[in-house]
PDB file of C-alpha atoms in Angstrom:
ATOM      1  CA  MET A 559      22.863  -2.570   4.829  1.00 31.00           C
ATOM      2  CA  VAL A 560      21.867  -2.058   8.426  1.00 30.00           C
ATOM      3  CA  ASP A 561      19.574   0.471  10.011  1.00 33.00           C
ATOM      4  CA  GLY A 562      21.770   3.214  11.383  1.00 34.00           C
ATOM      5  CA  GLY A 563      18.766   5.166  12.638  1.00 35.00           C
ATOM      6  CA  GLY A 564      19.242   8.136  10.292  1.00 37.00           C
ATOM      7  CA  ALA A 565      16.682   9.550   7.889  1.00 36.00           C
ATOM      8  CA  GLY A 566      18.454   7.940   4.953  1.00 38.00           C
ATOM      9  CA  ALA A 567      18.837   4.479   6.461  1.00 37.00           C
ATOM     10  CA  VAL A 568      17.313   1.638   4.471  1.00 41.00           C
ATOM     11  CA  LEU A 569      16.525  -1.798   5.830  1.00 44.00           C
ATOM     12  CA  ILE A 570      17.686  -4.548   3.549  1.00 49.00           C
ATOM     13  CA  ASP A 571      14.506  -6.417   4.538  1.00 68.00           C
ATOM     14  CA  LEU A 572      12.605  -3.913   2.393  1.00 90.00           C
ATOM     15  CA  ILE A 573      14.403  -5.101  -0.760  1.00 95.00           C
ATOM     16  CA  ARG A 574      12.806  -8.141  -2.346  1.00 95.00           C
ATOM     17  CA  ALA A 575      14.214  -9.957  -5.388  1.00 96.00           C
ATOM     18  CA  VAL A 576      12.405 -12.306  -7.770  1.00 95.00           C
ATOM     19  CA  GLY A 577      13.654 -14.294 -10.741  1.00 95.00           C
ATOM     20  CA  GLU A 578      11.056 -13.152 -13.250  1.00 95.00           C
ATOM     21  CA  THR A 579       7.955 -11.014 -13.372  1.00 95.00           C
ATOM     22  CA  GLY A 580       5.912  -9.127 -15.904  1.00 94.00           C
ATOM     23  CA  SER A 581       6.727  -5.647 -14.612  1.00 94.00           C
ATOM     24  CA  THR A 582       8.193  -4.545 -11.292  1.00 96.00           C
ATOM     25  CA  ASN A 583       6.161  -1.330 -11.525  1.00 96.00           C
ATOM     26  CA  ALA A 584       2.904  -3.244 -11.959  1.00 96.00           C
ATOM     27  CA  ASP A 585       3.811  -5.499  -9.047  1.00 97.00           C
ATOM     28  CA  MET A 586       4.726  -2.553  -6.841  1.00 97.00           C
ATOM     29  CA  LEU A 587       1.463  -0.795  -7.642  1.00 97.00           C
ATOM     30  CA  ALA A 588      -0.359  -3.944  -6.509  1.00 96.00           C
ATOM     31  CA  LEU A 589       1.753  -4.123  -3.360  1.00 96.00           C
ATOM     32  CA  ALA A 590       1.041  -0.457  -2.642  1.00 96.00           C
ATOM     33  CA  ALA A 591      -2.681  -1.181  -2.782  1.00 95.00           C
ATOM     34  CA  THR A 592      -2.242  -3.804  -0.069  1.00 95.00           C
ATOM     35  CA  GLY A 593      -0.234  -1.558   2.259  1.00 94.00           C
ATOM     36  CA  ALA A 594       3.415  -1.800   1.191  1.00 95.00           C
ATOM     37  CA  VAL A 595       5.450   0.761   3.108  1.00 96.00           C
ATOM     38  CA  GLU A 596       7.489   3.588   1.656  1.00 96.00           C
ATOM     39  CA  GLY A 597      11.026   2.401   1.059  1.00 94.00           C
ATOM     40  CA  SER A 598       9.972  -1.012  -0.225  1.00 97.00           C
ATOM     41  CA  TRP A 599      11.883  -2.184  -3.313  1.00 98.00           C
ATOM     42  CA  LEU A 600      11.227  -4.973  -5.773  1.00 97.00           C
ATOM     43  CA  ARG A 601      13.949  -6.207  -8.120  1.00 97.00           C
ATOM     44  CA  ALA A 602      13.554  -8.777 -10.894  1.00 96.00           C
ATOM     45  CA  ASP A 603      16.287 -10.650 -12.753  1.00 96.00           C
ATOM     46  CA  ARG A 604      14.071 -10.445 -15.827  1.00 94.00           C
ATOM     47  CA  GLN A 605      10.857  -8.709 -16.878  1.00 92.00           C
ATOM     48  CA  THR A 606       8.538 -10.036 -19.564  1.00 89.00           C
ATOM     49  CA  ALA A 607       6.333  -6.945 -19.870  1.00 75.00           C
ATOM     50  CA  GLY A 608       8.557  -4.054 -18.854  1.00 62.00           C
ATOM     51  CA  LYS A 609       7.804  -0.629 -20.275  1.00 59.00           C
ATOM     52  CA  GLY A 610       9.390   2.780 -20.517  1.00 53.00           C
ATOM     53  CA  ARG A 611       7.958   6.256 -20.934  1.00 49.00           C
ATOM     54  CA  GLN A 612       4.934   6.670 -23.218  1.00 47.00           C
ATOM     55  CA  GLY A 613       4.327   2.892 -23.134  1.00 49.00           C
ATOM     56  CA  ARG A 614       7.517   1.922 -24.965  1.00 52.00           C
ATOM     57  CA  ALA A 615       8.631  -1.694 -24.547  1.00 55.00           C
ATOM     58  CA  TRP A 616      11.660  -2.065 -22.292  1.00 54.00           C
ATOM     59  CA  GLN A 617      14.068  -4.830 -23.243  1.00 57.00           C
ATOM     60  CA  SER A 618      14.971  -6.900 -20.180  1.00 77.00           C
ATOM     61  CA  PRO A 619      17.879  -9.318 -20.639  1.00 83.00           C
ATOM     62  CA  PRO A 620      19.255 -10.847 -17.412  1.00 90.00           C
ATOM     63  CA  GLY A 621      22.154  -8.993 -15.835  1.00 96.00           C
ATOM     64  CA  ASN A 622      20.682  -5.486 -15.903  1.00 97.00           C
ATOM     65  CA  LEU A 623      18.836  -3.740 -13.092  1.00 97.00           C
ATOM     66  CA  TYR A 624      15.025  -3.793 -13.173  1.00 97.00           C
ATOM     67  CA  ALA A 625      13.641  -2.419  -9.923  1.00 97.00           C
ATOM     68  CA  SER A 626      10.793  -0.369  -8.490  1.00 98.00           C
ATOM     69  CA  THR A 627      10.166   1.467  -5.255  1.00 98.00           C
ATOM     70  CA  LEU A 628       7.321   3.543  -3.884  1.00 97.00           C
ATOM     71  CA  VAL A 629       6.847   6.896  -2.196  1.00 98.00           C
ATOM     72  CA  ARG A 630       3.750   7.700  -0.149  1.00 98.00           C
ATOM     73  CA  LEU A 631       3.093  11.376  -0.675  1.00 98.00           C
ATOM     74  CA  ARG A 632       2.516  13.717   2.253  1.00 98.00           C
ATOM     75  CA  PRO A 633       0.583  16.999   2.125  1.00 97.00           C
ATOM     76  CA  ALA A 634       3.681  19.187   2.487  1.00 97.00           C
ATOM     77  CA  ASP A 635       5.794  17.331  -0.097  1.00 98.00           C
ATOM     78  CA  PRO A 636       7.079  19.119  -3.220  1.00 98.00           C
ATOM     79  CA  VAL A 637       5.298  18.402  -6.521  1.00 97.00           C
ATOM     80  CA  ALA A 638       5.201  14.637  -7.092  1.00 97.00           C
ATOM     81  CA  ALA A 639       6.592  14.846 -10.637  1.00 96.00           C
ATOM     82  CA  THR A 640       9.886  16.175  -9.253  1.00 98.00           C
ATOM     83  CA  LEU A 641      10.562  12.732  -7.817  1.00 98.00           C
ATOM     84  CA  ALA A 642      11.995  12.075 -11.287  1.00 97.00           C
ATOM     85  CA  LEU A 643      14.797  14.521 -10.444  1.00 98.00           C
ATOM     86  CA  VAL A 644      15.320  12.926  -7.030  1.00 98.00           C
ATOM     87  CA  THR A 645      15.620   9.522  -8.659  1.00 98.00           C
ATOM     88  CA  VAL A 646      18.139  10.466 -11.328  1.00 98.00           C
ATOM     89  CA  VAL A 647      20.314  12.378  -8.859  1.00 98.00           C
ATOM     90  CA  ALA A 648      20.474   9.306  -6.615  1.00 98.00           C
ATOM     91  CA  LEU A 649      21.047   7.109  -9.658  1.00 98.00           C
ATOM     92  CA  GLU A 650      23.935   9.227 -10.955  1.00 98.00           C
ATOM     93  CA  ALA A 651      25.614   9.114  -7.538  1.00 98.00           C
ATOM     94  CA  THR A 652      25.260   5.334  -7.514  1.00 98.00           C
ATOM     95  CA  VAL A 653      26.829   5.002 -10.949  1.00 98.00           C
ATOM     96  CA  ALA A 654      29.723   7.206  -9.786  1.00 97.00           C
ATOM     97  CA  THR A 655      30.323   4.776  -6.900  1.00 97.00           C
ATOM     98  CA  PHE A 656      31.253   2.091  -9.426  1.00 98.00           C
ATOM     99  CA  LEU A 657      32.432   4.285 -12.330  1.00 97.00           C
ATOM    100  CA  PRO A 658      34.274   7.318 -10.921  1.00 93.00           C
ATOM    101  CA  ALA A 659      33.892   9.280 -14.164  1.00 92.00           C
ATOM    102  CA  GLY A 660      30.158   9.054 -13.564  1.00 92.00           C
ATOM    103  CA  ALA A 661      27.457   9.811 -16.089  1.00 97.00           C
ATOM    104  CA  THR A 662      25.698  12.882 -17.446  1.00 98.00           C
ATOM    105  CA  ILE A 663      22.085  13.685 -16.614  1.00 98.00           C
ATOM    106  CA  LYS A 664      19.732  14.563 -19.468  1.00 97.00           C
ATOM    107  CA  TRP A 665      16.308  16.018 -18.780  1.00 96.00           C
ATOM    108  CA  PRO A 666      14.283  14.825 -17.130  1.00 93.00           C
ATOM    109  CA  ASN A 667      15.746  11.603 -15.764  1.00 94.00           C
ATOM    110  CA  ASP A 668      18.060   9.826 -18.218  1.00 96.00           C
ATOM    111  CA  LEU A 669      21.721   9.042 -17.623  1.00 98.00           C
ATOM    112  CA  LEU A 670      24.138   9.204 -20.556  1.00 98.00           C
ATOM    113  CA  ILE A 671      27.749   8.157 -20.985  1.00 97.00           C
ATOM    114  CA  ASP A 672      29.372   9.718 -24.050  1.00 95.00           C
ATOM    115  CA  ARG A 673      25.868  10.577 -25.304  1.00 95.00           C
ATOM    116  CA  ALA A 674      24.696   6.945 -25.070  1.00 96.00           C
ATOM    117  CA  LYS A 675      21.750   6.012 -22.848  1.00 96.00           C
ATOM    118  CA  LEU A 676      22.607   4.085 -19.679  1.00 97.00           C
ATOM    119  CA  SER A 677      19.343   4.133 -17.748  1.00 96.00           C
ATOM    120  CA  GLY A 678      15.713   5.144 -17.671  1.00 93.00           C
ATOM    121  CA  VAL A 679      13.100   6.020 -15.061  1.00 96.00           C
ATOM    122  CA  LEU A 680       9.312   5.660 -15.147  1.00 96.00           C
ATOM    123  CA  LEU A 681       6.968   7.230 -12.584  1.00 97.00           C
ATOM    124  CA  GLU A 682       3.399   5.982 -12.160  1.00 97.00           C
ATOM    125  CA  ARG A 683       0.945   7.467  -9.685  1.00 97.00           C
ATOM    126  CA  MET A 684      -1.989   5.874  -7.890  1.00 97.00           C
ATOM    127  CA  GLY A 685      -3.671   8.255  -5.453  1.00 97.00           C
ATOM    128  CA  ASP A 686      -1.081   9.345  -2.901  1.00 97.00           C
ATOM    129  CA  VAL A 687       1.416   6.693  -4.011  1.00 98.00           C
ATOM    130  CA  VAL A 688       4.119   7.208  -6.638  1.00 98.00           C
ATOM    131  CA  VAL A 689       5.803   4.065  -7.919  1.00 98.00           C
ATOM    132  CA  ILE A 690       9.222   4.648  -9.460  1.00 98.00           C
ATOM    133  CA  GLY A 691      10.602   2.114 -11.920  1.00 97.00           C
ATOM    134  CA  ILE A 692      14.316   2.125 -12.705  1.00 97.00           C
ATOM    135  CA  GLY A 693      16.188   0.298 -15.437  1.00 96.00           C
ATOM    136  CA  VAL A 694      19.981   0.411 -15.669  1.00 97.00           C
ATOM    137  CA  ASN A 695      22.109  -1.219 -18.354  1.00 97.00           C
ATOM    138  CA  LEU A 696      24.622  -2.951 -16.134  1.00 98.00           C
ATOM    139  CA  ALA A 697      25.616  -5.863 -18.381  1.00 97.00           C
ATOM    140  CA  HIS A 698      23.776  -5.330 -21.671  1.00 95.00           C
ATOM    141  CA  ALA A 699      22.890  -2.345 -23.851  1.00 94.00           C
ATOM    142  CA  PRO A 700      19.702  -2.714 -25.912  1.00 87.00           C
ATOM    143  CA  ASP A 701      19.441  -1.767 -29.568  1.00 86.00           C
ATOM    144  CA  LEU A 702      17.289   1.363 -29.537  1.00 84.00           C
ATOM    145  CA  PRO A 703      15.676   2.747 -32.702  1.00 80.00           C
ATOM    146  CA  ASP A 704      16.287   6.418 -31.977  1.00 80.00           C
ATOM    147  CA  ARG A 705      19.442   6.713 -29.864  1.00 86.00           C
ATOM    148  CA  PRO A 706      22.641   4.859 -28.892  1.00 93.00           C
ATOM    149  CA  ALA A 707      22.825   2.892 -25.658  1.00 96.00           C
ATOM    150  CA  THR A 708      25.647   1.657 -23.460  1.00 97.00           C
ATOM    151  CA  SER A 709      26.222  -0.408 -20.326  1.00 97.00           C
ATOM    152  CA  LEU A 710      28.550  -0.307 -17.348  1.00 98.00           C
ATOM    153  CA  ARG A 711      30.145  -3.543 -18.532  1.00 98.00           C
ATOM    154  CA  ALA A 712      30.981  -1.866 -21.839  1.00 97.00           C
ATOM    155  CA  ARG A 713      32.801   0.750 -19.747  1.00 96.00           C
ATOM    156  CA  GLY A 714      34.852  -1.863 -17.922  1.00 97.00           C
ATOM    157  CA  VAL A 715      32.680  -2.168 -14.810  1.00 97.00           C
ATOM    158  CA  ASP A 716      31.029  -5.420 -13.716  1.00 97.00           C
ATOM    159  CA  VAL A 717      28.523  -5.017 -10.909  1.00 98.00           C
ATOM    160  CA  ALA A 718      25.737  -7.371  -9.855  1.00 98.00           C
ATOM    161  CA  PRO A 719      22.205  -5.941  -9.887  1.00 98.00           C
ATOM    162  CA  GLY A 720      21.710  -6.726  -6.202  1.00 97.00           C
ATOM    163  CA  MET A 721      24.860  -4.866  -5.176  1.00 97.00           C
ATOM    164  CA  PHE A 722      23.966  -1.887  -7.352  1.00 98.00           C
ATOM    165  CA  LEU A 723      20.491  -1.728  -5.823  1.00 98.00           C
ATOM    166  CA  ASP A 724      21.824  -1.841  -2.258  1.00 97.00           C
ATOM    167  CA  VAL A 725      23.789   1.344  -2.949  1.00 97.00           C
ATOM    168  CA  LEU A 726      20.954   2.968  -4.900  1.00 98.00           C
ATOM    169  CA  ALA A 727      18.311   2.283  -2.261  1.00 97.00           C
ATOM    170  CA  ASP A 728      20.409   3.936   0.420  1.00 96.00           C
ATOM    171  CA  GLY A 729      21.203   6.949  -1.751  1.00 97.00           C
ATOM    172  CA  PHE A 730      17.608   7.345  -2.869  1.00 98.00           C
ATOM    173  CA  ALA A 731      16.413   7.372   0.742  1.00 97.00           C
ATOM    174  CA  ARG A 732      18.866  10.132   1.585  1.00 97.00           C
ATOM    175  CA  TRP A 733      17.887  12.318  -1.386  1.00 98.00           C
ATOM    176  CA  LEU A 734      14.202  11.680  -0.715  1.00 98.00           C
ATOM    177  CA  ALA A 735      14.697  12.911   2.846  1.00 98.00           C
ATOM    178  CA  ARG A 736      16.333  16.101   1.550  1.00 98.00           C
ATOM    179  CA  TRP A 737      13.536  16.637  -1.020  1.00 98.00           C
ATOM    180  CA  ARG A 738      10.981  16.231   1.726  1.00 98.00           C
ATOM    181  CA  GLY A 739      12.813  18.236   4.380  1.00 98.00           C
ATOM    182  CA  GLU A 740      14.518  20.985   2.350  1.00 98.00           C
ATOM    183  CA  GLY A 741      12.387  21.202  -0.776  1.00 98.00           C
ATOM    184  CA  LEU A 742      13.336  20.772  -4.408  1.00 98.00           C
ATOM    185  CA  GLU A 743      16.180  23.286  -4.578  1.00 98.00           C
ATOM    186  CA  PRO A 744      19.050  21.059  -3.254  1.00 98.00           C
ATOM    187  CA  VAL A 745      17.985  18.343  -5.699  1.00 98.00           C
ATOM    188  CA  ARG A 746      17.740  20.849  -8.533  1.00 98.00           C
ATOM    189  CA  ARG A 747      21.244  22.190  -7.778  1.00 97.00           C
ATOM    190  CA  ARG A 748      22.751  18.706  -7.773  1.00 98.00           C
ATOM    191  CA  TRP A 749      20.888  17.846 -10.989  1.00 98.00           C
ATOM    192  CA  LEU A 750      22.389  20.895 -12.724  1.00 98.00           C
ATOM    193  CA  GLU A 751      25.893  20.067 -11.461  1.00 97.00           C
ATOM    194  CA  ARG A 752      25.726  16.644 -13.079  1.00 97.00           C
ATOM    195  CA  ALA A 753      23.847  17.601 -16.270  1.00 97.00           C
ATOM    196  CA  HIS A 754      25.276  18.548 -19.660  1.00 96.00           C
ATOM    197  CA  PRO A 755      26.380  22.212 -19.794  1.00 96.00           C
ATOM    198  CA  VAL A 756      24.114  25.167 -20.375  1.00 97.00           C
ATOM    199  CA  GLY A 757      24.229  25.877 -24.110  1.00 98.00           C
ATOM    200  CA  THR A 758      24.080  22.217 -25.142  1.00 97.00           C
ATOM    201  CA  ALA A 759      22.057  21.827 -28.359  1.00 98.00           C
ATOM    202  CA  LEU A 760      18.818  19.906 -27.812  1.00 98.00           C
ATOM    203  CA  SER A 761      16.003  18.633 -29.975  1.00 97.00           C
ATOM    204  CA  VAL A 762      12.670  18.386 -28.172  1.00 97.00           C
ATOM    205  CA  ARG A 763       9.804  16.249 -29.423  1.00 96.00           C
ATOM    206  CA  MET A 764       6.550  17.334 -27.832  1.00 96.00           C
ATOM    207  CA  PRO A 765       3.747  14.868 -27.045  1.00 94.00           C
ATOM    208  CA  ASP A 766       1.752  16.218 -30.014  1.00 95.00           C
ATOM    209  CA  GLY A 767       4.657  15.516 -32.393  1.00 94.00           C
ATOM    210  CA  GLU A 768       5.964  19.095 -32.647  1.00 96.00           C
ATOM    211  CA  ARG A 769       9.773  19.317 -32.856  1.00 97.00           C
ATOM    212  CA  ILE A 770      11.545  22.233 -31.207  1.00 97.00           C
ATOM    213  CA  ASP A 771      15.319  22.756 -31.452  1.00 98.00           C
ATOM    214  CA  GLY A 772      17.178  25.020 -29.073  1.00 98.00           C
ATOM    215  CA  LEU A 773      19.855  25.309 -26.419  1.00 98.00           C
ATOM    216  CA  PHE A 774      19.723  23.973 -22.874  1.00 98.00           C
ATOM    217  CA  ASP A 775      19.164  26.907 -20.539  1.00 98.00           C
ATOM    218  CA  GLY A 776      18.897  25.190 -17.170  1.00 97.00           C
ATOM    219  CA  LEU A 777      15.818  24.298 -15.159  1.00 98.00           C
ATOM    220  CA  ASP A 778      13.085  26.539 -13.877  1.00 97.00           C
ATOM    221  CA  PRO A 779      12.468  26.540 -10.087  1.00 96.00           C
ATOM    222  CA  GLY A 780       9.930  23.727 -10.482  1.00 96.00           C
ATOM    223  CA  GLY A 781      12.293  21.459 -12.414  1.00 97.00           C
ATOM    224  CA  ALA A 782      10.934  22.076 -15.927  1.00 97.00           C
ATOM    225  CA  LEU A 783      13.365  22.353 -18.847  1.00 98.00           C
ATOM    226  CA  ASN A 784      14.312  25.822 -20.063  1.00 98.00           C
ATOM    227  CA  LEU A 785      14.991  25.814 -23.798  1.00 98.00           C
ATOM    228  CA  ARG A 786      16.536  28.869 -25.464  1.00 98.00           C
ATOM    229  CA  LEU A 787      15.230  29.266 -29.026  1.00 98.00           C
ATOM    230  CA  ALA A 788      17.094  30.665 -32.025  1.00 96.00           C
ATOM    231  CA  ASN A 789      15.227  33.983 -31.749  1.00 96.00           C
ATOM    232  CA  GLY A 790      16.338  34.373 -28.129  1.00 96.00           C
ATOM    233  CA  ALA A 791      12.986  33.471 -26.599  1.00 97.00           C
ATOM    234  CA  ARG A 792      12.784  30.907 -23.826  1.00 97.00           C
ATOM    235  CA  ARG A 793      10.406  27.954 -23.975  1.00 97.00           C
ATOM    236  CA  VAL A 794       9.577  26.075 -20.770  1.00 98.00           C
ATOM    237  CA  ILE A 795       9.114  22.342 -21.378  1.00 98.00           C
ATOM    238  CA  HIS A 796       7.122  20.280 -18.900  1.00 96.00           C
ATOM    239  CA  ALA A 797       6.773  17.004 -20.829  1.00 94.00           C
ATOM    240  CA  ALA A 798       8.646  15.834 -23.944  1.00 95.00           C
ATOM    241  CA  ASP A 799      11.297  13.551 -25.349  1.00 93.00           C
ATOM    242  CA  VAL A 800      14.664  15.310 -25.406  1.00 95.00           C
ATOM    243  CA  PHE A 801      17.693  14.428 -27.556  1.00 95.00           C
ATOM    244  CA  LEU A 802      21.190  15.835 -27.733  1.00 96.00           C
ATOM    245  CA  ILE A 803      22.089  17.155 -31.202  1.00 92.00           C
TER     246      ILE A 803
END
């Protein structure tokens, strides 16, 4: 990529690749502490200590994408947690570049193909810096204990991690600029366009272990999940594991 001068332009010099590391998120947090600029990316061929949400281990065989970037928050920015929506919207558009059928977004930031998990996102905050870790099953799908997984290769698409990241970095920069300049609503609209339909049956596992079943009822204006319960009431979910049922 070259710098075209627009708000979404990304300099390829800001993308660094390494053969192996413990965790790209941990490395990016360290780089942020020493002054790494917004738009910096770190990609590893392999991670030895990768993790997902709630501290889950993240399997990291070579051939998949393991990458992290950082955003330096500004006072007028939308709520930092909504960067999860920005990330998955950019990620879905990138997948559609290589797989025209695309993928389906599941709250808050997973991509699914035929109900099988393709990718995951992990946000970690340090002061005014948010580091965003992204894992995409390009070549290999891990065996997960609680849900099926798939890869782009299993769908007939072979794409190198570096090429995938070039497209993703550019798309993320463009959606970040919209989030920052126009607010959350354009991101929220795009998220809903690419998500499973309203009325989809969901099972929600709250952080305290409570299970709540209901129907997907869109997102609230702040990006939280609206869940319609059997009695007709609506429950707003801000943090949980969500499964299709």
